[in-house]
mmCIF file of C-alpha atoms in Angstrom:
data_model
loop_
_atom_site.group_PDB
_atom_site.id
_atom_site.type_symbol
_atom_site.label_atom_id
_atom_site.label_comp_id
_atom_site.label_asym_id
_atom_site.label_seq_id
_atom_site.Cartn_x
_atom_site.Cartn_y
_atom_site.Cartn_z
ATOM 1 C CA TYR A 14 -2.752 -12.644 0.063
ATOM 2 C CA GLU A 15 -6.462 -12.473 0.845
ATOM 3 C CA PHE A 16 -6.848 -15.420 -1.647
ATOM 4 C CA PHE A 17 -4.027 -17.329 0.131
ATOM 5 C CA LEU A 18 -5.737 -16.806 3.551
ATOM 6 C CA SER A 19 -9.080 -17.844 2.217
ATOM 7 C CA ALA A 20 -7.599 -21.053 0.624
ATOM 8 C CA ALA A 21 -5.677 -21.822 3.797
ATOM 9 C CA ARG A 22 -8.717 -21.557 5.988
ATOM 10 C CA ARG A 23 -10.753 -23.672 3.505
ATOM 11 C CA ILE A 24 -8.378 -26.600 3.609
ATOM 12 C CA GLY A 25 -7.280 -26.146 7.233
ATOM 13 C CA ALA A 26 -3.713 -25.207 6.455
ATOM 14 C CA ARG A 27 -1.635 -23.441 9.153
ATOM 15 C CA ALA A 28 0.915 -21.881 6.869
ATOM 16 C CA VAL A 29 1.385 -20.668 3.290
ATOM 17 C CA ALA A 30 4.801 -20.735 1.704
ATOM 18 C CA THR A 31 5.899 -18.462 -1.087
ATOM 19 C CA ALA A 32 9.083 -18.532 -3.249
ATOM 20 C CA HIS A 33 10.426 -15.058 -2.500
ATOM 21 C CA HIS A 34 14.214 -15.091 -2.556
ATOM 22 C CA ALA A 35 17.102 -12.769 -1.675
ATOM 23 C CA ASP A 36 16.954 -10.963 -5.026
ATOM 24 C CA ASP A 37 13.295 -10.094 -4.418
ATOM 25 C CA ASN A 38 14.301 -8.641 -1.004
ATOM 26 C CA VAL A 39 16.984 -6.458 -2.571
ATOM 27 C CA GLU A 40 14.551 -5.087 -5.139
ATOM 28 C CA THR A 41 11.982 -4.405 -2.435
ATOM 29 C CA ILE A 42 14.473 -2.692 -0.099
ATOM 30 C CA LEU A 43 15.844 -0.422 -2.947
ATOM 31 C CA TYR A 44 12.314 0.438 -4.044
ATOM 32 C CA ARG A 45 11.285 1.389 -0.487
ATOM 33 C CA ILE A 46 14.440 3.500 -0.069
ATOM 34 C CA VAL A 47 13.712 5.510 -3.205
ATOM 35 C CA ARG A 48 10.054 5.827 -2.493
ATOM 36 C CA GLY A 49 10.416 6.605 1.219
ATOM 37 C CA THR A 50 10.183 4.281 4.167
ATOM 38 C CA HIS A 51 10.851 3.770 7.940
ATOM 39 C CA LEU A 52 12.759 1.050 9.802
ATOM 40 C CA ARG A 53 10.101 -1.630 9.339
ATOM 41 C CA GLY A 54 10.023 -1.067 5.501
ATOM 42 C CA LEU A 55 13.831 -0.837 5.398
ATOM 43 C CA ALA A 56 14.009 -4.232 7.045
ATOM 44 C CA GLY A 57 12.783 -5.744 3.884
ATOM 45 C CA ILE A 58 10.504 -8.765 3.373
ATOM 46 C CA PRO A 59 9.757 -10.587 6.566
ATOM 47 C CA ALA A 60 10.697 -14.307 6.594
ATOM 48 C CA VAL A 61 7.553 -15.132 8.635
ATOM 49 C CA ARG A 62 4.437 -13.121 9.365
ATOM 50 C CA ARG A 63 0.767 -13.745 10.126
ATOM 51 C CA LEU A 64 -1.742 -13.386 7.320
ATOM 52 C CA GLY A 65 -4.354 -10.650 7.940
ATOM 53 C CA GLY A 66 -4.100 -11.079 11.811
ATOM 54 C CA SER A 67 -5.099 -14.667 11.586
ATOM 55 C CA ASN A 68 -3.237 -17.712 12.993
ATOM 56 C CA VAL A 69 -2.198 -18.692 9.445
ATOM 57 C CA ARG A 70 1.528 -17.954 8.852
ATOM 58 C CA LEU A 71 3.007 -16.740 5.666
ATOM 59 C CA VAL A 72 6.551 -18.279 5.384
ATOM 60 C CA ARG A 73 9.299 -17.538 2.884
ATOM 61 C CA PRO A 74 11.885 -20.351 3.200
ATOM 62 C CA LEU A 75 14.047 -19.254 0.200
ATOM 63 C CA LEU A 76 14.491 -15.512 1.432
ATOM 64 C CA GLU A 77 18.312 -16.013 2.044
ATOM 65 C CA VAL A 78 18.936 -17.850 -1.207
ATOM 66 C CA THR A 79 19.658 -15.942 -4.431
ATOM 67 C CA ARG A 80 18.010 -16.581 -7.789
ATOM 68 C CA ALA A 81 21.271 -17.682 -9.227
ATOM 69 C CA GLU A 82 21.615 -20.307 -6.473
ATOM 70 C CA ILE A 83 18.103 -21.556 -6.980
ATOM 71 C CA GLU A 84 18.699 -21.811 -10.810
ATOM 72 C CA ALA A 85 22.027 -23.656 -10.242
ATOM 73 C CA PHE A 86 20.306 -26.100 -7.848
ATOM 74 C CA LEU A 87 17.618 -26.876 -10.468
ATOM 75 C CA ARG A 88 20.044 -27.251 -13.430
ATOM 76 C CA ALA A 89 22.216 -29.611 -11.356
ATOM 77 C CA ARG A 90 19.182 -31.859 -11.016
ATOM 78 C CA ASN A 91 17.727 -31.396 -14.470
ATOM 79 C CA LEU A 92 14.589 -29.725 -13.041
ATOM 80 C CA ALA A 93 12.635 -27.336 -15.203
ATOM 81 C CA TRP A 94 11.018 -24.142 -13.930
ATOM 82 C CA ARG A 95 8.585 -21.627 -15.341
ATOM 83 C CA GLN A 96 9.665 -18.134 -16.440
ATOM 84 C CA ASP A 97 7.185 -15.324 -16.079
ATOM 85 C CA SER A 98 6.863 -13.780 -19.718
ATOM 86 C CA THR A 99 6.463 -10.270 -18.135
ATOM 87 C CA ASN A 100 9.829 -10.341 -16.241
ATOM 88 C CA ALA A 101 11.604 -8.520 -18.974
ATOM 89 C CA ASP A 102 8.980 -5.775 -19.333
ATOM 90 C CA THR A 103 10.520 -2.651 -17.711
ATOM 91 C CA LEU A 104 7.082 -0.890 -17.703
ATOM 92 C CA TYR A 105 6.720 -2.694 -14.355
ATOM 93 C CA ARG A 106 8.587 -0.934 -11.635
ATOM 94 C CA ARG A 107 10.140 -4.061 -10.097
ATOM 95 C CA ASN A 108 11.406 -5.215 -13.463
ATOM 96 C CA PHE A 109 12.897 -1.709 -14.073
ATOM 97 C CA ILE A 110 14.777 -2.067 -10.768
ATOM 98 C CA ARG A 111 15.885 -5.620 -11.506
ATOM 99 C CA ASN A 112 16.931 -5.075 -15.156
ATOM 100 C CA GLU A 113 18.142 -1.515 -15.220
ATOM 101 C CA LEU A 114 18.694 0.196 -11.809
ATOM 102 C CA LEU A 115 20.408 -2.565 -10.002
ATOM 103 C CA PRO A 116 22.891 -3.359 -12.904
ATOM 104 C CA LEU A 117 23.730 0.357 -13.049
ATOM 105 C CA LEU A 118 24.426 0.505 -9.247
ATOM 106 C CA ARG A 119 26.539 -2.671 -9.588
ATOM 107 C CA ASN A 120 28.495 -1.353 -12.656
ATOM 108 C CA LYS A 121 29.004 2.351 -11.542
ATOM 109 C CA LEU A 122 28.972 2.428 -7.751
ATOM 110 C CA ASN A 123 29.362 -0.960 -6.032
ATOM 111 C CA ALA A 124 29.705 -4.414 -7.583
ATOM 112 C CA ARG A 125 28.358 -5.777 -4.328
ATOM 113 C CA ALA A 126 25.370 -3.436 -4.064
ATOM 114 C CA ASP A 127 23.057 -6.303 -3.397
ATOM 115 C CA ASP A 128 25.087 -7.335 -0.310
ATOM 116 C CA ALA A 129 25.273 -3.783 0.962
ATOM 117 C CA LEU A 130 21.377 -3.380 0.749
ATOM 118 C CA LEU A 131 20.903 -6.630 2.641
ATOM 119 C CA ARG A 132 23.391 -5.608 5.273
ATOM 120 C CA LEU A 133 21.495 -2.287 5.690
ATOM 121 C CA SER A 134 18.279 -4.144 5.811
ATOM 122 C CA ALA A 135 19.620 -6.499 8.569
ATOM 123 C CA ALA A 136 20.803 -3.558 10.583
ATOM 124 C CA ALA A 137 17.317 -1.965 10.303
ATOM 125 C CA ALA A 138 15.561 -5.239 11.254
ATOM 126 C CA GLU A 139 17.805 -5.453 14.297
ATOM 127 C CA ALA A 140 16.909 -1.808 15.363
ATOM 128 C CA GLU A 141 13.245 -2.541 14.536
ATOM 129 C CA GLU A 142 13.173 -5.632 16.783
ATOM 130 C CA PHE A 143 14.900 -3.720 19.670
ATOM 131 C CA LEU A 144 12.390 -0.834 19.530
ATOM 132 C CA ALA A 145 9.392 -3.137 19.144
ATOM 133 C CA ALA A 146 10.542 -5.140 22.305
ATOM 134 C CA GLN A 147 11.056 -1.969 24.224
ATOM 135 C CA ALA A 148 7.614 -0.761 23.198
ATOM 136 C CA GLY A 149 6.122 -4.123 23.998
ATOM 137 C CA GLU A 150 7.286 -3.903 27.605
ATOM 138 C CA LEU A 151 5.814 -0.458 27.901
ATOM 139 C CA LEU A 152 2.540 -1.556 26.265
ATOM 140 C CA GLY A 153 2.297 -4.489 28.638
ATOM 141 C CA ASN A 154 2.029 -2.113 31.532
ATOM 142 C CA ALA A 155 -0.101 0.568 29.735
ATOM 143 C CA TRP A 156 -2.672 -1.497 27.876
ATOM 144 C CA ARG A 157 -6.194 -1.949 29.169
ATOM 145 C CA ALA A 158 -8.166 -4.269 26.871
ATOM 146 C CA ALA A 159 -11.882 -3.709 26.270
ATOM 147 C CA GLY A 160 -12.517 -6.867 24.152
ATOM 148 C CA PRO A 161 -10.588 -8.311 21.279
ATOM 149 C CA THR A 162 -10.902 -5.237 19.034
ATOM 150 C CA ALA A 163 -10.840 -2.350 21.460
ATOM 151 C CA GLY A 164 -8.860 -0.973 24.411
ATOM 152 C CA GLU A 165 -6.894 2.039 25.621
ATOM 153 C CA ILE A 166 -3.360 2.964 26.447
ATOM 154 C CA ASP A 167 -2.632 4.558 29.772
ATOM 155 C CA LEU A 168 -0.300 7.327 28.781
ATOM 156 C CA ALA A 169 0.872 8.022 32.279
ATOM 157 C CA ALA A 170 2.404 4.545 32.315
ATOM 158 C CA LEU A 171 4.655 5.493 29.438
ATOM 159 C CA GLY A 172 6.623 7.747 31.780
ATOM 160 C CA GLU A 173 9.358 9.706 29.930
ATOM 161 C CA ALA A 174 9.379 7.460 26.943
ATOM 162 C CA PRO A 175 10.744 9.270 23.847
ATOM 163 C CA PRO A 176 8.511 9.956 20.792
ATOM 164 C CA ILE A 177 9.817 7.036 18.765
ATOM 165 C CA LEU A 178 8.984 4.588 21.485
ATOM 166 C CA ARG A 179 5.482 6.195 21.923
ATOM 167 C CA ARG A 180 4.855 5.608 18.134
ATOM 168 C CA TYR A 181 5.943 1.949 18.546
ATOM 169 C CA VAL A 182 3.588 1.547 21.595
ATOM 170 C CA VAL A 183 0.701 2.944 19.445
ATOM 171 C CA ARG A 184 1.634 0.610 16.626
ATOM 172 C CA GLY A 185 1.723 -2.361 18.992
ATOM 173 C CA ALA A 186 -1.751 -1.425 20.370
ATOM 174 C CA LEU A 187 -3.090 -1.299 16.848
ATOM 175 C CA GLU A 188 -1.648 -4.786 16.187
ATOM 176 C CA ARG A 189 -3.300 -6.124 19.314
ATOM 177 C CA VAL A 190 -6.807 -4.959 18.152
ATOM 178 C CA GLY A 191 -6.276 -6.371 14.585
ATOM 179 C CA ALA A 192 -5.909 -2.987 12.740
ATOM 180 C CA PRO A 193 -4.378 -3.452 9.209
ATOM 181 C CA LEU A 194 -0.957 -1.898 9.693
ATOM 182 C CA ARG A 195 -0.147 -2.236 6.010
ATOM 183 C CA MET A 196 -2.729 0.397 5.478
ATOM 184 C CA ILE A 197 -1.446 2.720 8.097
ATOM 185 C CA GLY A 198 1.718 4.381 6.837
ATOM 186 C CA ALA A 199 4.563 6.144 8.519
ATOM 187 C CA GLU A 200 3.113 9.574 8.182
ATOM 188 C CA ARG A 201 -0.143 8.548 9.871
ATOM 189 C CA LEU A 202 1.776 6.819 12.641
ATOM 190 C CA MET A 203 3.699 10.092 13.257
ATOM 191 C CA GLN A 204 0.305 11.676 13.684
ATOM 192 C CA LEU A 205 -0.858 9.035 16.126
ATOM 193 C CA GLY A 206 2.421 9.279 18.029
ATOM 194 C CA ALA A 207 1.671 13.056 18.379
ATOM 195 C CA LEU A 208 -1.633 12.135 20.029
ATOM 196 C CA ALA A 209 0.225 10.009 22.600
ATOM 197 C CA ALA A 210 2.750 12.824 23.475
ATOM 198 C CA PRO A 211 2.547 14.747 26.656
ATOM 199 C CA GLY A 212 -0.009 17.474 26.193
ATOM 200 C CA GLY A 213 -1.370 15.927 23.020
ATOM 201 C CA SER A 214 -4.625 17.359 21.725
ATOM 202 C CA PRO A 215 -7.956 15.438 22.161
ATOM 203 C CA THR A 216 -8.318 14.639 18.490
ATOM 204 C CA ALA A 217 -10.073 11.602 17.050
ATOM 205 C CA VAL A 218 -8.612 9.924 14.006
ATOM 206 C CA THR A 219 -10.482 7.290 11.829
ATOM 207 C CA LEU A 220 -8.027 4.742 10.483
ATOM 208 C CA PRO A 221 -8.253 2.405 7.419
ATOM 209 C CA GLY A 222 -9.739 -0.889 8.323
ATOM 210 C CA GLY A 223 -12.623 0.488 10.433
ATOM 211 C CA PHE A 224 -10.851 1.685 13.606
ATOM 212 C CA ARG A 225 -10.901 5.008 15.406
ATOM 213 C CA ILE A 226 -8.253 6.240 17.867
ATOM 214 C CA ARG A 227 -8.816 9.226 20.104
ATOM 215 C CA ARG A 228 -7.210 10.880 23.152
ATOM 216 C CA VAL A 229 -9.405 11.106 26.240
ATOM 217 C CA GLY A 230 -7.439 12.816 29.163
ATOM 218 C CA GLU A 231 -4.389 10.692 29.820
ATOM 219 C CA SER A 232 -5.671 7.784 27.837
ATOM 220 C CA LEU A 233 -5.484 6.883 24.119
ATOM 221 C CA ARG A 234 -8.560 4.815 23.131
ATOM 222 C CA ILE A 235 -8.702 2.507 20.104
ATOM 223 C CA GLU A 236 -12.095 1.178 19.125
ATOM 224 C CA PRO A 237 -13.830 -0.172 15.943
ATOM 225 C CA VAL A 238 -16.039 2.182 14.020
ATOM 226 C CA SER A 239 -19.603 0.887 14.254
ATOM 227 C CA ASP A 240 -21.676 0.399 11.167
ATOM 228 C CA VAL A 241 -23.836 3.330 12.099
ATOM 229 C CA ASP A 242 -20.862 5.715 12.307
ATOM 230 C CA ALA A 243 -20.063 7.692 9.178
ATOM 231 C CA ALA A 244 -16.792 6.821 7.513
ATOM 232 C CA GLU A 245 -14.305 9.573 7.487
ATOM 233 C CA PRO A 246 -14.640 11.220 4.087
ATOM 234 C CA LEU A 247 -11.627 11.264 1.798
ATOM 235 C CA THR A 248 -10.458 14.811 1.449
ATOM 236 C CA ALA A 249 -10.154 16.087 -2.134
ATOM 237 C CA VAL A 250 -6.458 15.934 -3.226
ATOM 238 C CA THR A 251 -4.931 17.318 -6.344
ATOM 239 C CA LEU A 252 -2.956 14.600 -8.047
ATOM 240 C CA CYS A 253 0.683 15.078 -9.019
ATOM 241 C CA VAL A 254 1.045 14.143 -12.684
ATOM 242 C CA PRO A 255 3.476 12.557 -13.087
ATOM 243 C CA GLY A 256 4.211 11.483 -9.518
ATOM 244 C CA VAL A 257 2.945 9.894 -6.412
ATOM 245 C CA THR A 258 0.140 11.429 -4.405
ATOM 246 C CA ASP A 259 -0.569 10.390 -0.780
ATOM 247 C CA LEU A 260 -4.324 10.294 -0.129
ATOM 248 C CA GLY A 261 -3.781 10.346 3.602
ATOM 249 C CA ASP A 262 -5.758 7.101 4.323
ATOM 250 C CA GLY A 263 -3.015 4.481 3.793
ATOM 251 C CA ARG A 264 -3.258 4.657 -0.010
ATOM 252 C CA SER A 265 -1.574 6.629 -2.720
ATOM 253 C CA VAL A 266 -2.234 7.278 -6.459
ATOM 254 C CA ILE A 267 0.624 6.876 -8.877
ATOM 255 C CA CYS A 268 0.398 8.818 -12.148
ATOM 256 C CA GLU A 269 2.714 8.148 -15.065
ATOM 257 C CA VAL A 270 2.426 9.731 -18.573
ATOM 258 C CA GLU A 271 4.097 7.732 -21.426
ATOM 259 C CA PRO A 272 3.914 7.421 -25.241
ATOM 260 C CA PHE A 273 1.294 4.967 -26.502
ATOM 261 C CA ASP A 274 2.722 1.558 -27.240
ATOM 262 C CA ALA A 275 0.203 -0.831 -28.791
ATOM 263 C CA GLU A 276 2.048 -3.976 -27.670
ATOM 264 C CA ALA A 277 2.479 -2.663 -24.066
ATOM 265 C CA PHE A 278 -1.282 -1.787 -24.016
ATOM 266 C CA ARG A 279 -2.140 -5.296 -25.201
ATOM 267 C CA ARG A 280 -0.028 -6.773 -22.418
ATOM 268 C CA HIS A 281 -1.745 -4.493 -19.821
ATOM 269 C CA CYS A 282 -5.163 -5.732 -21.024
ATOM 270 C CA LEU A 283 -4.074 -9.362 -20.602
ATOM 271 C CA HIS A 284 -2.372 -8.885 -17.209
ATOM 272 C CA ARG A 285 -3.863 -5.738 -15.639
ATOM 273 C CA PRO A 286 -2.584 -5.327 -12.174
ATOM 274 C CA ASP A 287 -5.251 -4.553 -9.528
ATOM 275 C CA GLY A 288 -6.040 -0.931 -9.267
ATOM 276 C CA GLU A 289 -4.185 0.128 -12.387
ATOM 277 C CA GLU A 290 -5.706 1.600 -15.530
ATOM 278 C CA LEU A 291 -4.483 3.169 -18.728
ATOM 279 C CA LEU A 292 -6.339 6.248 -19.994
ATOM 280 C CA ASP A 293 -6.024 8.501 -22.988
ATOM 281 C CA ALA A 294 -3.801 11.312 -21.522
ATOM 282 C CA ASP A 295 -5.050 13.861 -24.135
ATOM 283 C CA ALA A 296 -8.686 13.215 -23.208
ATOM 284 C CA ILE A 297 -8.101 14.602 -19.651
ATOM 285 C CA ARG A 298 -9.249 18.139 -19.142
ATOM 286 C CA GLY A 299 -7.273 20.186 -16.576
ATOM 287 C CA ARG A 300 -6.043 19.000 -13.282
ATOM 288 C CA LEU A 301 -7.003 15.643 -11.638
ATOM 289 C CA LEU A 302 -8.542 15.427 -8.246
ATOM 290 C CA ALA A 303 -9.023 12.404 -6.045
ATOM 291 C CA ARG A 304 -11.766 12.377 -3.430
ATOM 292 C CA GLY A 305 -14.451 10.199 -1.751
ATOM 293 C CA ARG A 306 -17.686 9.586 -3.530
ATOM 294 C CA GLN A 307 -20.554 12.096 -3.116
ATOM 295 C CA ARG A 308 -24.236 11.841 -3.656
ATOM 296 C CA GLY A 309 -25.167 12.324 -7.384
ATOM 297 C CA ASP A 310 -21.715 11.213 -8.719
ATOM 298 C CA ALA A 311 -22.206 9.582 -12.196
ATOM 299 C CA PHE A 312 -20.229 8.356 -15.117
ATOM 300 C CA VAL A 313 -20.377 6.214 -18.213
ATOM 301 C CA PRO A 314 -18.526 2.989 -17.062
ATOM 302 C CA LEU A 315 -16.418 1.555 -19.813
ATOM 303 C CA GLY A 316 -18.139 -1.420 -21.359
ATOM 304 C CA CYS A 317 -21.574 -0.506 -19.854
ATOM 305 C CA PRO A 318 -24.549 0.848 -21.644
ATOM 306 C CA GLY A 319 -25.320 4.462 -20.813
ATOM 307 C CA ARG A 320 -24.713 6.649 -17.721
ATOM 308 C CA GLN A 321 -24.908 5.356 -14.274
ATOM 309 C CA THR A 322 -24.671 6.843 -10.803
ATOM 310 C CA VAL A 323 -21.645 5.651 -8.874
ATOM 311 C CA SER A 324 -23.952 4.350 -6.179
ATOM 312 C CA ASP A 325 -25.895 2.153 -8.613
ATOM 313 C CA PHE A 326 -22.652 0.904 -10.244
ATOM 314 C CA LEU A 327 -21.250 -0.116 -6.868
ATOM 315 C CA THR A 328 -24.475 -1.780 -5.803
ATOM 316 C CA ASN A 329 -24.685 -3.634 -9.193
ATOM 317 C CA ALA A 330 -21.149 -4.890 -8.636
ATOM 318 C CA LYS A 331 -22.357 -6.427 -5.362
ATOM 319 C CA LEU A 332 -19.454 -5.097 -3.326
ATOM 320 C CA PRO A 333 -19.542 -5.084 0.555
ATOM 321 C CA ARG A 334 -20.063 -1.762 2.143
ATOM 322 C CA THR A 335 -16.459 -1.515 3.367
ATOM 323 C CA ARG A 336 -15.246 -1.638 -0.360
ATOM 324 C CA ARG A 337 -17.922 0.698 -1.573
ATOM 325 C CA ASP A 338 -16.993 3.234 1.086
ATOM 326 C CA ARG A 339 -13.345 3.080 0.075
ATOM 327 C CA ALA A 340 -13.911 3.788 -3.646
ATOM 328 C CA VAL A 341 -11.915 6.706 -4.890
ATOM 329 C CA CYS A 342 -13.420 9.105 -7.407
ATOM 330 C CA ILE A 343 -10.712 10.618 -9.662
ATOM 331 C CA SER A 344 -12.060 13.439 -11.798
ATOM 332 C CA ASP A 345 -10.916 16.106 -14.176
ATOM 333 C CA GLU A 346 -12.644 19.422 -14.906
ATOM 334 C CA THR A 347 -15.230 17.629 -16.997
ATOM 335 C CA GLY A 348 -16.226 14.861 -14.593
ATOM 336 C CA LEU A 349 -15.303 11.498 -13.332
ATOM 337 C CA VAL A 350 -12.546 9.652 -15.239
ATOM 338 C CA TYR A 351 -11.783 6.624 -12.926
ATOM 339 C CA LEU A 352 -13.757 5.071 -10.088
ATOM 340 C CA ALA A 353 -10.719 3.482 -8.472
ATOM 341 C CA PRO A 354 -9.975 0.629 -8.265
ATOM 342 C CA LEU A 355 -12.917 -0.516 -10.425
ATOM 343 C CA ARG A 356 -13.672 1.168 -13.750
ATOM 344 C CA ILE A 357 -12.739 4.118 -15.981
ATOM 345 C CA ASP A 358 -15.181 6.432 -17.876
ATOM 346 C CA ASP A 359 -15.790 5.631 -21.457
ATOM 347 C CA ARG A 360 -14.683 9.102 -22.613
ATOM 348 C CA VAL A 361 -11.068 8.586 -21.490
ATOM 349 C CA LYS A 362 -10.591 5.075 -22.890
ATOM 350 C CA VAL A 363 -7.524 4.291 -25.069
ATOM 351 C CA THR A 364 -8.377 4.185 -28.772
ATOM 352 C CA ALA A 365 -6.686 3.903 -32.098
ATOM 353 C CA ALA A 366 -6.164 7.653 -31.993
ATOM 354 C CA THR A 367 -4.450 7.686 -28.675
ATOM 355 C CA ARG A 368 -0.946 9.209 -28.703
ATOM 356 C CA ARG A 369 -0.148 9.305 -24.983
ATOM 357 C CA VAL A 370 -1.396 7.201 -22.144
ATOM 358 C CA LEU A 371 -1.957 8.143 -18.479
ATOM 359 C CA ARG A 372 -1.201 5.185 -16.209
ATOM 360 C CA LEU A 373 -3.188 5.600 -12.887
ATOM 361 C CA ARG A 374 -2.660 3.208 -10.040
ATOM 362 C CA LEU A 375 -4.320 3.139 -6.659
ATOM 363 C CA GLU A 376 -2.044 1.400 -4.145
ATOM 364 C CA GLU A 377 -2.275 0.362 -0.524
ATOM 365 C CA ILE A 378 0.969 1.609 0.994
ATOM 366 C CA GLU A 379 2.868 0.411 3.953
ATOM 367 C CA ASP A 380 5.231 3.313 4.563
ATOM 368 C CA ARG A 381 5.162 6.678 3.023
ATOM 369 C CA ARG A 382 6.455 10.353 3.362
ATOM 370 C CA PRO A 383 4.953 13.483 1.992
ATOM 371 C CA THR A 384 5.192 13.671 -1.740
ATOM 372 C CA ALA A 385 6.136 16.535 -4.042
ATOM 373 C CA PRO A 386 3.698 19.356 -4.511
ATOM 374 C CA ALA A 387 1.017 18.416 -7.028
ATOM 375 C CA ARG A 388 0.868 19.819 -10.462
ATOM 376 C CA THR A 389 -2.403 21.219 -11.727
ATOM 377 C CA ALA A 390 -2.472 19.712 -15.205
ATOM 378 C CA LEU A 391 -0.992 17.048 -17.434
ATOM 379 C CA PRO A 392 2.386 17.946 -18.909
ATOM 380 C CA SER A 393 2.257 18.843 -22.566
#
């Protein structure tokens, strides 16, 4: 979507249209239910939203039309369409939901499971709209702007508002200053809602996207983190293998161990999703940790000659400071294995001798709940 926004700005477009349809929405809703979500996530794919806080709109005109209806329309007019060659590959989670999980639900539980999920989503969207409107009225009386990217919430103006409305007020304020809500999940919003509660502690929280929120008396201040402020370091977290581990900063690491498949590996190399890497699982030593980068971190980047410090690698990659600061160091008991989402270490690369692969994926997450306790080593 960053590319779409950049392209729209370059040509002066006011909207970008994508071909998401009702089946895509069903898959998204089911995935979020299983993974953990809140009302906004349960509401499914929005038909219209702004791209990156800009005035460019992302619109999805086919969202209420099924794939079968689209294909029937095209066949009736002898129009050809392109089929993604990876659609049948169930190594991808969305394809697994589409090709295996949904057919199982339709055959074993409810032949109209898709409709049931869409009705649930519509009810969630209605509740979400109501709560957002109520919070918007409260915020209108409580918000004191201090420029386009800063301001404060007068907590006394919230009166006896219940916790859920206080969370929505905080979320609305974050939207006003342009904070990236897709990087601020449900768990972090619960934490911010606690700051807005009567008697909340004067804690400061640094958020993804370069914002800080802190309580000062009966006000909740939101302000950008200046370039001279130190970024909040990513606390070391033991990864759950296999499983999903919340990093606490709007991102998670997903770990999957699977038998090596040469054809699947070839496809991965041709169409590698952003932030995803395959490693030789048996080259990992002990537990895996994810943390922020530290002075002196070094590794042998795959495809590069010799050992480099992480700092030099990031500098040579010509990344902006914001991206350098958000790099995640994933290491085992020997050292760095993956500088996410950029490069793995040469010692854990997949080779002809590989028997098991570890799939690591760093994801920005929209909604999340606490994950299962981490395991300390790869399963044998």
